[in-house]
Structures are given as structure tokens and as C-alpha cells.
PDB file of C-alpha atoms and ligand atoms in Angstrom:
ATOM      1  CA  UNK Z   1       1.338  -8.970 -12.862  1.00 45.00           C
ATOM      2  CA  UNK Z   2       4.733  -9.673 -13.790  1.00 50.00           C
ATOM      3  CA  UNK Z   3       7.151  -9.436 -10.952  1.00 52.00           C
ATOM      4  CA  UNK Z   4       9.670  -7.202 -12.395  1.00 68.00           C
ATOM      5  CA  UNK Z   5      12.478  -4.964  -9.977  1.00 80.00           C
ATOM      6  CA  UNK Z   6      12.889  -1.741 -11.679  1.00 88.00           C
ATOM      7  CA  UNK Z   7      16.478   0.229 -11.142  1.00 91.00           C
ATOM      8  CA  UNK Z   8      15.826   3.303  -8.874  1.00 92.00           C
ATOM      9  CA  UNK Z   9      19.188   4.577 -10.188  1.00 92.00           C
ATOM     10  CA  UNK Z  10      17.589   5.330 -13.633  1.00 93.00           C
ATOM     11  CA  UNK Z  11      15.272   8.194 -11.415  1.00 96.00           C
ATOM     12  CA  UNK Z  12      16.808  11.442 -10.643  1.00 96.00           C
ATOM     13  CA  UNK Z  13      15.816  12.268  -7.331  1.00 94.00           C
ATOM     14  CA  UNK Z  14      15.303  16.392  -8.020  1.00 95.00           C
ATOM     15  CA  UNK Z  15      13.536  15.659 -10.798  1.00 96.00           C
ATOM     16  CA  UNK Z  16       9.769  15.511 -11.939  1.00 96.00           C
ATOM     17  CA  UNK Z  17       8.116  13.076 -13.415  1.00 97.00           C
ATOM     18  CA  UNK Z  18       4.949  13.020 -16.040  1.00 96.00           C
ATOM     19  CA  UNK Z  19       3.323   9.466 -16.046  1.00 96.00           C
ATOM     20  CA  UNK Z  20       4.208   9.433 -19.860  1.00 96.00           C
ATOM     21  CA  UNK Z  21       7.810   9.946 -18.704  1.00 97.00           C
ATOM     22  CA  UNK Z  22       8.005   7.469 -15.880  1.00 97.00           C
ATOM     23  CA  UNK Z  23       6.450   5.023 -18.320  1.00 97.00           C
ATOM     24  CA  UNK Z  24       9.195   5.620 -20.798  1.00 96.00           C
ATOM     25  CA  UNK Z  25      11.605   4.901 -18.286  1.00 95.00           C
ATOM     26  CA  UNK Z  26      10.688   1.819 -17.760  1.00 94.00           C
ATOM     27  CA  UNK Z  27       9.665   0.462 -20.835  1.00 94.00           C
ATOM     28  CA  UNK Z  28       5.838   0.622 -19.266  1.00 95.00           C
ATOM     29  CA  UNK Z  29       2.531   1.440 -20.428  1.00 96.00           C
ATOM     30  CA  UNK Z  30       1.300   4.693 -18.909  1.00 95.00           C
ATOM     31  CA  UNK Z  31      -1.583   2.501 -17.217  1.00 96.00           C
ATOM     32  CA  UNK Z  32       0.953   0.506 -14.849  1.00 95.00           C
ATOM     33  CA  UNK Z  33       1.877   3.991 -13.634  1.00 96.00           C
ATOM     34  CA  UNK Z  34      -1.625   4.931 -13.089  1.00 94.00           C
ATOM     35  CA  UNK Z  35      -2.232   1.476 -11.283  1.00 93.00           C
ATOM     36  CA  UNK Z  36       1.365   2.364  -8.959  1.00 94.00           C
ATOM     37  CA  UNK Z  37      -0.899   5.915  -8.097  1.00 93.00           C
ATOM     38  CA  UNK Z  38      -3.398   4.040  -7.459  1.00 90.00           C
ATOM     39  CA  UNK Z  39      -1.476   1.514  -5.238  1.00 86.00           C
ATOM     40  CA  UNK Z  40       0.616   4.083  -3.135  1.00 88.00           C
ATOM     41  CA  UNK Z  41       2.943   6.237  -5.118  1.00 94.00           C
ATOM     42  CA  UNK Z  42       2.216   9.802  -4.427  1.00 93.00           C
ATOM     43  CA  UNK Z  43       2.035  12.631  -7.299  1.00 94.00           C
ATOM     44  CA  UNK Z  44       3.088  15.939  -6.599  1.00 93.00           C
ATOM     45  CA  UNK Z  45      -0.477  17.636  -6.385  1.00 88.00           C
ATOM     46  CA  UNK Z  46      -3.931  16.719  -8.097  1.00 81.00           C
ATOM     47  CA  UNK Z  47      -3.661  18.926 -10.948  1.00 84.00           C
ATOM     48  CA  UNK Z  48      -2.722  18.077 -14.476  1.00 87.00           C
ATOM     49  CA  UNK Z  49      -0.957  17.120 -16.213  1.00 89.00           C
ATOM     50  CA  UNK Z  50      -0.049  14.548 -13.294  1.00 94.00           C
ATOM     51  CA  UNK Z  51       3.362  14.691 -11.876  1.00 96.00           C
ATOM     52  CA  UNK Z  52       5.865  12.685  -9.905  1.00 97.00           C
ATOM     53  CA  UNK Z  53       8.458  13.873  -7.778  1.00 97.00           C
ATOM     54  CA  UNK Z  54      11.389  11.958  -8.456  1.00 97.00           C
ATOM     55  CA  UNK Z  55      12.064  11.122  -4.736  1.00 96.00           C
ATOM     56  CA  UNK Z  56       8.302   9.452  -3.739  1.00 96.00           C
ATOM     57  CA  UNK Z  57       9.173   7.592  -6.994  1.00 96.00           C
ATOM     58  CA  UNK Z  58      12.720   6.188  -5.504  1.00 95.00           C
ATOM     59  CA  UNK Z  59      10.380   5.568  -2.348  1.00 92.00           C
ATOM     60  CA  UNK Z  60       7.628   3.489  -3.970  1.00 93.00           C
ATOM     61  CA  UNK Z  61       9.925   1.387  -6.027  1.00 92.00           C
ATOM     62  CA  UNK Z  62      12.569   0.970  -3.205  1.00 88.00           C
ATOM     63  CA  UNK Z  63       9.358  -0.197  -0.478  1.00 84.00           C
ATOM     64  CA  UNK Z  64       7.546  -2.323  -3.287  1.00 82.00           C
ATOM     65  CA  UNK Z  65      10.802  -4.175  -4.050  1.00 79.00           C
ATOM     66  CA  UNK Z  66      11.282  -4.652  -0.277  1.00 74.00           C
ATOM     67  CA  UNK Z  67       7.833  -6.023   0.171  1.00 69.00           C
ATOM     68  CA  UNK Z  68       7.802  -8.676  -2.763  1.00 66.00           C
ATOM     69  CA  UNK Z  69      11.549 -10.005  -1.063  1.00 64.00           C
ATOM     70  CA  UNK Z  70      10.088 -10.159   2.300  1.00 64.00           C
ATOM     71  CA  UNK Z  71       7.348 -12.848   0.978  1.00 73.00           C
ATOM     72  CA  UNK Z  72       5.036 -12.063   3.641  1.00 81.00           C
ATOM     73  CA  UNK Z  73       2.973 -15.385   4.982  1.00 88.00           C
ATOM     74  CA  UNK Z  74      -0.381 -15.118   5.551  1.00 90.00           C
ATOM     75  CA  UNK Z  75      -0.309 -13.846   8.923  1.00 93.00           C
ATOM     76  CA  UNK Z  76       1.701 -11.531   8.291  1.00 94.00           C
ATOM     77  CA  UNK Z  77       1.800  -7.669   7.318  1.00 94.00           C
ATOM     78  CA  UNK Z  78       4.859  -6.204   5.676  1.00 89.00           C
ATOM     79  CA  UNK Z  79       6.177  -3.111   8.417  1.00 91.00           C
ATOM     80  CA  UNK Z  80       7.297  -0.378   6.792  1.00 87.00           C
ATOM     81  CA  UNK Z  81       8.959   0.524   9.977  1.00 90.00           C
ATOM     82  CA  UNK Z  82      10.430  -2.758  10.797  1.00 91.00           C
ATOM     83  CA  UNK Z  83      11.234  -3.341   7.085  1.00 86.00           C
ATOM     84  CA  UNK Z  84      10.011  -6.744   7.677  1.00 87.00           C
ATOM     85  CA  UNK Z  85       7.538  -9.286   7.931  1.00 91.00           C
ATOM     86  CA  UNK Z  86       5.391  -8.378  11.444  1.00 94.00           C
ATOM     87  CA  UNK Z  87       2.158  -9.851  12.933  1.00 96.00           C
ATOM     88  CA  UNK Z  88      -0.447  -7.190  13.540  1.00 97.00           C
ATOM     89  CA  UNK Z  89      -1.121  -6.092  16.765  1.00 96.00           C
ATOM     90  CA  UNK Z  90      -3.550  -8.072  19.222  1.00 96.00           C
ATOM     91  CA  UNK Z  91      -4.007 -10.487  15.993  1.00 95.00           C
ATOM     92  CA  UNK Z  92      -6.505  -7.462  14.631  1.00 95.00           C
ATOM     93  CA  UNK Z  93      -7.034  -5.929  11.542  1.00 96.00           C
ATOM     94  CA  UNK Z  94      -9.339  -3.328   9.867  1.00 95.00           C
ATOM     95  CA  UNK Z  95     -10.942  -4.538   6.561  1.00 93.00           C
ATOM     96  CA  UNK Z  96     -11.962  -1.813   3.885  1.00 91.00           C
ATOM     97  CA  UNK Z  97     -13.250  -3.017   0.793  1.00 88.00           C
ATOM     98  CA  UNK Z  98     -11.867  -1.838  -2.082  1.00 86.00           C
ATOM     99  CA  UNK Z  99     -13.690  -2.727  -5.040  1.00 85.00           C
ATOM    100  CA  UNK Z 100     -15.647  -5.753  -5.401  1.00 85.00           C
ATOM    101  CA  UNK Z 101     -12.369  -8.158  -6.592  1.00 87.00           C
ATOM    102  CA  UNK Z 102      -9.976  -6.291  -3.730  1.00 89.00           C
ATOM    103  CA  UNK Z 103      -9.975  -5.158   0.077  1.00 91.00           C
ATOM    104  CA  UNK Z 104      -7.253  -3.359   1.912  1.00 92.00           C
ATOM    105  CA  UNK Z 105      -6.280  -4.847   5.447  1.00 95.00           C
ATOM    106  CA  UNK Z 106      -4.550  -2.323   7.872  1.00 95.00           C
ATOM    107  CA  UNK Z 107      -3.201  -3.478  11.623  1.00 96.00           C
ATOM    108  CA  UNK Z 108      -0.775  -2.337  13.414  1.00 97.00           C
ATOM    109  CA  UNK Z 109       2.429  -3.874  13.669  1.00 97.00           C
ATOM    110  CA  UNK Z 110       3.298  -6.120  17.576  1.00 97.00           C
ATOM    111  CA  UNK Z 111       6.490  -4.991  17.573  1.00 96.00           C
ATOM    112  CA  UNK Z 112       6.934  -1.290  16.496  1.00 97.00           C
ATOM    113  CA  UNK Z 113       3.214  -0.340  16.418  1.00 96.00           C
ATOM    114  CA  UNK Z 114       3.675   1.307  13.004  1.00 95.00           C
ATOM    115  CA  UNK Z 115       0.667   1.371  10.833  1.00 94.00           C
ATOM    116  CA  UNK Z 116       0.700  -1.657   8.446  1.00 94.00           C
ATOM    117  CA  UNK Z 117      -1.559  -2.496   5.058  1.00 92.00           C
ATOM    118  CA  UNK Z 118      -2.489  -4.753   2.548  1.00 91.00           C
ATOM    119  CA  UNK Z 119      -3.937  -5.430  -0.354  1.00 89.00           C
ATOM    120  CA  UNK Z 120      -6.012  -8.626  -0.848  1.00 89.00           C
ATOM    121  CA  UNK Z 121      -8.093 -10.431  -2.944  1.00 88.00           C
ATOM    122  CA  UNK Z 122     -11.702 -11.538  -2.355  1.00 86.00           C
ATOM    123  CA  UNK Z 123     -10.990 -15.679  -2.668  1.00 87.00           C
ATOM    124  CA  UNK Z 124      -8.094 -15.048   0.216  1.00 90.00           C
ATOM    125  CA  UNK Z 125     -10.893 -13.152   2.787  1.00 90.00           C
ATOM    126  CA  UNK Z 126     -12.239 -16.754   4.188  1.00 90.00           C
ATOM    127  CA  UNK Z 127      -8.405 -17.520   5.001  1.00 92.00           C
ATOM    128  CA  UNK Z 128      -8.091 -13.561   6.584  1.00 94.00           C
ATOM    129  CA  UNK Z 129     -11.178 -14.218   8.539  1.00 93.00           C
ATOM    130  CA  UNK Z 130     -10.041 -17.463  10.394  1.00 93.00           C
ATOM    131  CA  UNK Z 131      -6.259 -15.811  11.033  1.00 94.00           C
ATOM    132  CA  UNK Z 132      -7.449 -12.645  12.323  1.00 95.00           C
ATOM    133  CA  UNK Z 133     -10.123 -10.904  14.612  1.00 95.00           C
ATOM    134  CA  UNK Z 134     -11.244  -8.642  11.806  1.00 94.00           C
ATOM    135  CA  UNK Z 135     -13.471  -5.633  11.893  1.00 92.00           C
ATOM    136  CA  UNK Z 136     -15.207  -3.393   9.238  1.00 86.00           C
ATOM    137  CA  UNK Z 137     -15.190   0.513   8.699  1.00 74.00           C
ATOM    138  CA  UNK Z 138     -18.449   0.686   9.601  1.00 68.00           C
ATOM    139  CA  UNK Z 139     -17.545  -1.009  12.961  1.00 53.00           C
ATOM    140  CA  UNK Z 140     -19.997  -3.723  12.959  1.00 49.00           C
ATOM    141  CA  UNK Z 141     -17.788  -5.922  14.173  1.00 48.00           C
ATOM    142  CA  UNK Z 142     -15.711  -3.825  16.727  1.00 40.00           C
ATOM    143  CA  UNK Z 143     -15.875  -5.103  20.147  1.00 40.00           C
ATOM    144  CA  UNK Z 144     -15.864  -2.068  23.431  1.00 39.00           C
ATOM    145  CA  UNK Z 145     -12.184  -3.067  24.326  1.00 42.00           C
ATOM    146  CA  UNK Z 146      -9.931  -0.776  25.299  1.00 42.00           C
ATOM    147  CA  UNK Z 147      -8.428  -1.302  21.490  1.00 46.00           C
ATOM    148  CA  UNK Z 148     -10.909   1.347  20.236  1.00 49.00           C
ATOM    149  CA  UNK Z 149      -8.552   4.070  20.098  1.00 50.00           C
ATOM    150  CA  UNK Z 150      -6.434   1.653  18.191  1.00 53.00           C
ATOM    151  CA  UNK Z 151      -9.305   1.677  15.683  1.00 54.00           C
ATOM    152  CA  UNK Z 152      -9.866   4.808  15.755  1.00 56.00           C
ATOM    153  CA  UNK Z 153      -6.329   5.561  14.678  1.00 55.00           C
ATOM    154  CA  UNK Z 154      -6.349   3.328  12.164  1.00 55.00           C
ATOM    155  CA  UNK Z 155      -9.360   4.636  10.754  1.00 55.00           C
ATOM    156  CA  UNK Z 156      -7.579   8.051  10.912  1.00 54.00           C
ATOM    157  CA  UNK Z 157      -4.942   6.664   8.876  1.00 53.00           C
ATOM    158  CA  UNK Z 158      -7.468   5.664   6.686  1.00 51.00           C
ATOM    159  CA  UNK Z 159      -9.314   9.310   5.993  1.00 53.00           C
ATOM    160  CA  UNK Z 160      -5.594  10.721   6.169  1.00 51.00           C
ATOM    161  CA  UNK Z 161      -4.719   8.427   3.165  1.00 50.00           C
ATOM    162  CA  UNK Z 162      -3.365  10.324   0.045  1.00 50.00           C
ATOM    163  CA  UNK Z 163      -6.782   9.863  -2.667  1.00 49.00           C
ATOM    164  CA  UNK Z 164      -5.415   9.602  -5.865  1.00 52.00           C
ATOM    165  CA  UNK Z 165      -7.229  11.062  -9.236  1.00 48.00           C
ATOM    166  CA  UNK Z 166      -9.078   7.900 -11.396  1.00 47.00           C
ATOM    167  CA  UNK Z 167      -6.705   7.661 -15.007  1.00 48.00           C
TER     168      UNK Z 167
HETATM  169 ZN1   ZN J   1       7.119  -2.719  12.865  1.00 84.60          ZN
END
């Protein structure tokens, strides 16, 4: 995917968007907006035609820019929060496949505790395994510590996670 920085300023902030719109803007094809839906940016409601608020557009653009500067290493998880590179909490991390190319890590960030994510592909999960003390949805892997409310509340985060229509 090309890695391209998109001007926020273009985006009026009162204003909403349709995906043919946003695509316009940017000189896009509607499908990279229905893969940024897909990857986090939130649409107004789940009826159609789709549309984007103008300010969760600023948002998505502003944090994706900030997470391709921050050039996360391995071991690291980009904090929201922080607005920076953070290891996750106790070295753990929830693994929920995705598809059968990509999985989603979440942790929690050691320094702010804010929920952290993401998005990985299936030749980097030997190299995830050996960094961190993963477990699975299903818990198969979750030891009795007294971390389980931790997992709990990121599975929480999980369920509470904005499900975006298929384009
Ligand atoms: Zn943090």
C-alpha cells in the first residue's frame, strides 16, 4: 500500500462525507475508503448510502499519519494515549484472527494502560509469538493470574468495537 499522508485541511470538519466524496478528495478509489472503514474510520450510522462525519475523518487520518511516523518496532504497540511507541502491559497481548492473511493484536499499554492494537500479518505471528506471552479469544492460552480482568477488558474492547458494513 502506498504510504501516502493525506492533508486533513482539505476535510471540513461539520461536514459529511459519502465514500464517493471522500474518494474524490483524495484522488482515491472508493475501495481504499472502504478498506479505511474497515481499518478504523467510523461512518456516521450503518445505513446507506454510507456516510462520514467530517471530524472521525480528521481523526483517522490525523492517528494513521501519527502511527506510520512513530515506526513502531516489533515489540512495540502504537498508544493512542501516549501518542507513541509503548510496550504492552506485562509483555501480553490478545490475538484475534482476522482473516486467514491478517490478525489483530490488542495489549494494553505499560505506561498509560490505554487499550492498544494492531494489525499483523500471518508470516510476522512466529516473531509475535517469541516477543510476547500471547493468548487467544477463545482463552486457550490464558493462564488464572490475576491479569484476567485485564483480559476480560480487553475482550470487552473487543465486542465494544465499532463493526463496520462489508463494501
Ligand atoms: Zn500509553
Amino acid at each position: 500500500m502506498p504510504k501516502r499522508t493525506h492533508n486533513v485541511r482539505l476535510i471540513r470538519r461539520e461536514h459529511s462525507y459519502s465514500i464517493q466524496e471522500v474518494a474524490a478528495l483524495y484522488g482515491l478509489h472508493k475501495n481504499a475508503i472502504g478498506r479505511w472503514l474497515k481499518s478504523g474510520l467510523k461512518a456516521i450510522d450503518r445505513s446507506r448510502p454510507i456516510l462520514i462525519h467530517g471530524s472521525d475523518l480528521i481523526h483517522f487520518l490525523t492517528e494513521r499519519q501519527h502511527q506510520r511516523k512513530a515506526h513502531c518496532k516489533a515489540e512495540e504497540f502504537y498508544c493512542l494515549r501516549c501518542r507513541a511507541p509503548r510496550l504492552p502491559m506485562g509483555n501480553m497481548a490478545d490475538l484475534i484472527p482476522r482473516n486467514e492473511k491478517l490478525f489483530v493484536l490488542h495489549a494494553f499499554c505499560a505506561l498509560c494502560g490505554g487499550a492498544m492494537r494492531k494489525v499483523s500479518g500471518q508470516k510476522k505471528l512466529l516473531l509475535y509469538q517469541q516477543i510476547f506471552d500471547l493468548a487467544t479469544p477463545a482463552g486457550t492460552h490464558l493462564t488464572e493470574t490475576p491479569e484476567t480482568s485485564l483480559n476480560r477488558a480487553l475482550k470487552e474492547e473487543c465486542k465494544n468495537a465499532p463493526k463496520h458494513p462489508r463494501l
